[in-house]
Amino acid sequence: MAILIVTDHTDRWPSDGPSVEVVDPKAYITQPQYSEMRGAKVFNLCQTYRYQSVGYYVSLLAEARGHRPVPSVAAMQDWKTRSIIRLVSEDLDELIQKSLAPIKSNKFTLSIYFGKNMAKRYDALAWRLFNLFQAPLLRAKFMQEKDRWQLTSVGGISAADVPEAHWPFIVETALDHFSKRRSVAKVKKTRFDMAILRNTDDPEPPSDEVALQRFAKAAAQQGVSTEYISRDDYGRLAEFDALYIRDTTAVNHYTYRFARRAHAEGLVVIDDPTSILLCTNKVYLAELLSRHKIPVPKTVVVHRDNADTLAEQLGFPCVLKRPDSAFSLGVVKVKTPDELQQKLKEFFADSELIIAQEFLPTDFDWRIGIFDRQPLYACKYYMAKGHWQIIKHENTNRGRYGKLETLPVELAPRKAVQVALKAANLIGDGLYGVDVKESDGKFSVIEVNDNPNINAGCEDAVLKEELYRRMVSIFVRRIEQHKAGGA
């Protein structure tokens, strides 16, 4: 497997390592030989892993390209999550106390370079933390309170913050690491129940109360007890065998942390953390769909160096999308060069990369619901009256949404269902809502949603209670596979 070290400090790394190529972040993001490369392991040593920074996109695009990034975007999110830090501190308590017992100070910082510390006595602790947080260069901070050490924070170390004297050790350790394969033990799960995560204060939840009641009824008929939980029930996840997230998902959000924790505890999770991570960033989706030749509107991944070519490539009007836009928020149609420059400036303030697409005017979008790699429902989501999107956010009345029409899947256009399945299957086997535009007889995927709406009288209008029975049966089968030592 090819090994790439992506770093702003290319001069610090030997150019003659075994199968190691050192590349700067801009080249990795923009040059086609890296997007076309297969089977690479990418060690991301960028200056920062801040959300939507260049370092963030190195790992995100590596995943889209089928590469193996270290750190992954999931690992970056774990560093920020205090509850995960506390859980790790508890899980590693015995090792932490043993490793740090000789230290006289009440504070300690452990630098971890590819799973090792320069002081060999900390290797066991360093390796365990590296396995949990997976970054080439890590810094873990500990504090002693009441004669017990606690892990207080973990984060990636910028290459610029590494002491000069440490570099020979880092390079030696890295080269040793590249030649080895390690694995982390899986966490065992506990007992059998299903939690449904929802937010009763959300004015537009993905499922209304009637739909949730229908789901719970179908679950009870198949021997599955359900319980509504909220964001305050994070510590209870180990009580359940499955988690069904009916709260609007995002990466920088507690729903993602719930999914991550539930997955780590061995629960069957919908939406699973990988689907949340991949579907909620349109840069990833654009790269993934392009790589697999899924038909999409003409699309450009915009960075500061190619922004001036957009007008020529796409013309006007065109559509700009923030990478993490949802519910049509952060998606704008621009009609003039001046408007384009204004919106680019606004969007670049938050993200190093933006999605731009040609504008395809249609009366409606197809929404194909897919679960377990099979179509579940087919809807037409019509544009809001007098608007180019299905939601008109400035409206607060009934005209906010366009009308919805549900059809039997077998009556939906075969090509729309096929392209939706192909796109969703690239993400996984979870629950997805794939938006497809039909224009001039061609079907183009607009996006894959990990947290699609399922509301009573809407998406369930054709199958009714059967829709929920099918969903629950998938949960049941997966739970039983887990209990039998399967999936």
GROMACS .gro file of N, CA and C in nm, residues 1-4 34-42 62 65-68 291:
model
   57
    1MET      N    1   0.085  -0.119   0.000
    1MET     CA    2   0.000   0.000   0.000
    1MET      C    3   0.088   0.124   0.000
    2ALA      N    4   0.058   0.218  -0.090
    2ALA     CA    5   0.134   0.343  -0.096
    2ALA      C    6   0.112   0.423   0.031
    3ILE      N    7   0.215   0.489   0.077
    3ILE     CA    8   0.208   0.571   0.197
    3ILE      C    9   0.235   0.715   0.159
    4LEU      N   10   0.142   0.803   0.195
    4LEU     CA   11   0.158   0.946   0.173
    4LEU      C   12   0.169   1.017   0.306
   34TYR      N   13  -0.342   1.237  -0.723
   34TYR     CA   14  -0.375   1.189  -0.590
   34TYR      C   15  -0.522   1.148  -0.580
   35SER      N   16  -0.610   1.217  -0.651
   35SER     CA   17  -0.751   1.175  -0.650
   35SER      C   18  -0.768   1.044  -0.724
   36GLU      N   19  -0.679   1.016  -0.819
   36GLU     CA   20  -0.687   0.892  -0.896
   36GLU      C   21  -0.610   0.776  -0.831
   37MET      N   22  -0.528   0.806  -0.733
   37MET     CA   23  -0.448   0.703  -0.667
   37MET      C   24  -0.538   0.607  -0.591
   38ARG      N   25  -0.505   0.481  -0.592
   38ARG     CA   26  -0.583   0.380  -0.522
   38ARG      C   27  -0.501   0.315  -0.410
   39GLY      N   28  -0.569   0.287  -0.300
   39GLY     CA   29  -0.508   0.209  -0.194
   39GLY      C   30  -0.398   0.277  -0.117
   40ALA      N   31  -0.407   0.409  -0.098
   40ALA     CA   32  -0.303   0.480  -0.025
   40ALA      C   33  -0.341   0.495   0.122
   41LYS      N   34  -0.240   0.496   0.207
   41LYS     CA   35  -0.258   0.532   0.347
   41LYS      C   36  -0.201   0.672   0.365
   42VAL      N   37  -0.285   0.763   0.413
   42VAL     CA   38  -0.250   0.904   0.417
   42VAL      C   39  -0.228   0.947   0.563
   62ALA      N   40  -0.946   1.215   0.153
   62ALA     CA   41  -0.880   1.084   0.154
   62ALA      C   42  -0.984   0.974   0.169
   65ARG      N   43  -1.175   0.924  -0.151
   65ARG     CA   44  -1.094   0.861  -0.256
   65ARG      C   45  -1.064   0.715  -0.228
   66GLY      N   46  -1.114   0.665  -0.116
   66GLY     CA   47  -1.085   0.527  -0.081
   66GLY      C   48  -0.950   0.511  -0.016
   67HIS      N   49  -0.888   0.622   0.027
   67HIS     CA   50  -0.761   0.615   0.100
   67HIS      C   51  -0.789   0.592   0.248
   68ARG      N   52  -0.686   0.567   0.323
   68ARG     CA   53  -0.700   0.547   0.467
   68ARG      C   54  -0.629   0.659   0.541
  291ARG      N   55  -1.601   1.013  -0.863
  291ARG     CA   56  -1.509   0.900  -0.876
  291ARG      C   57  -1.580   0.776  -0.928
   0.00000   0.00000   0.00000
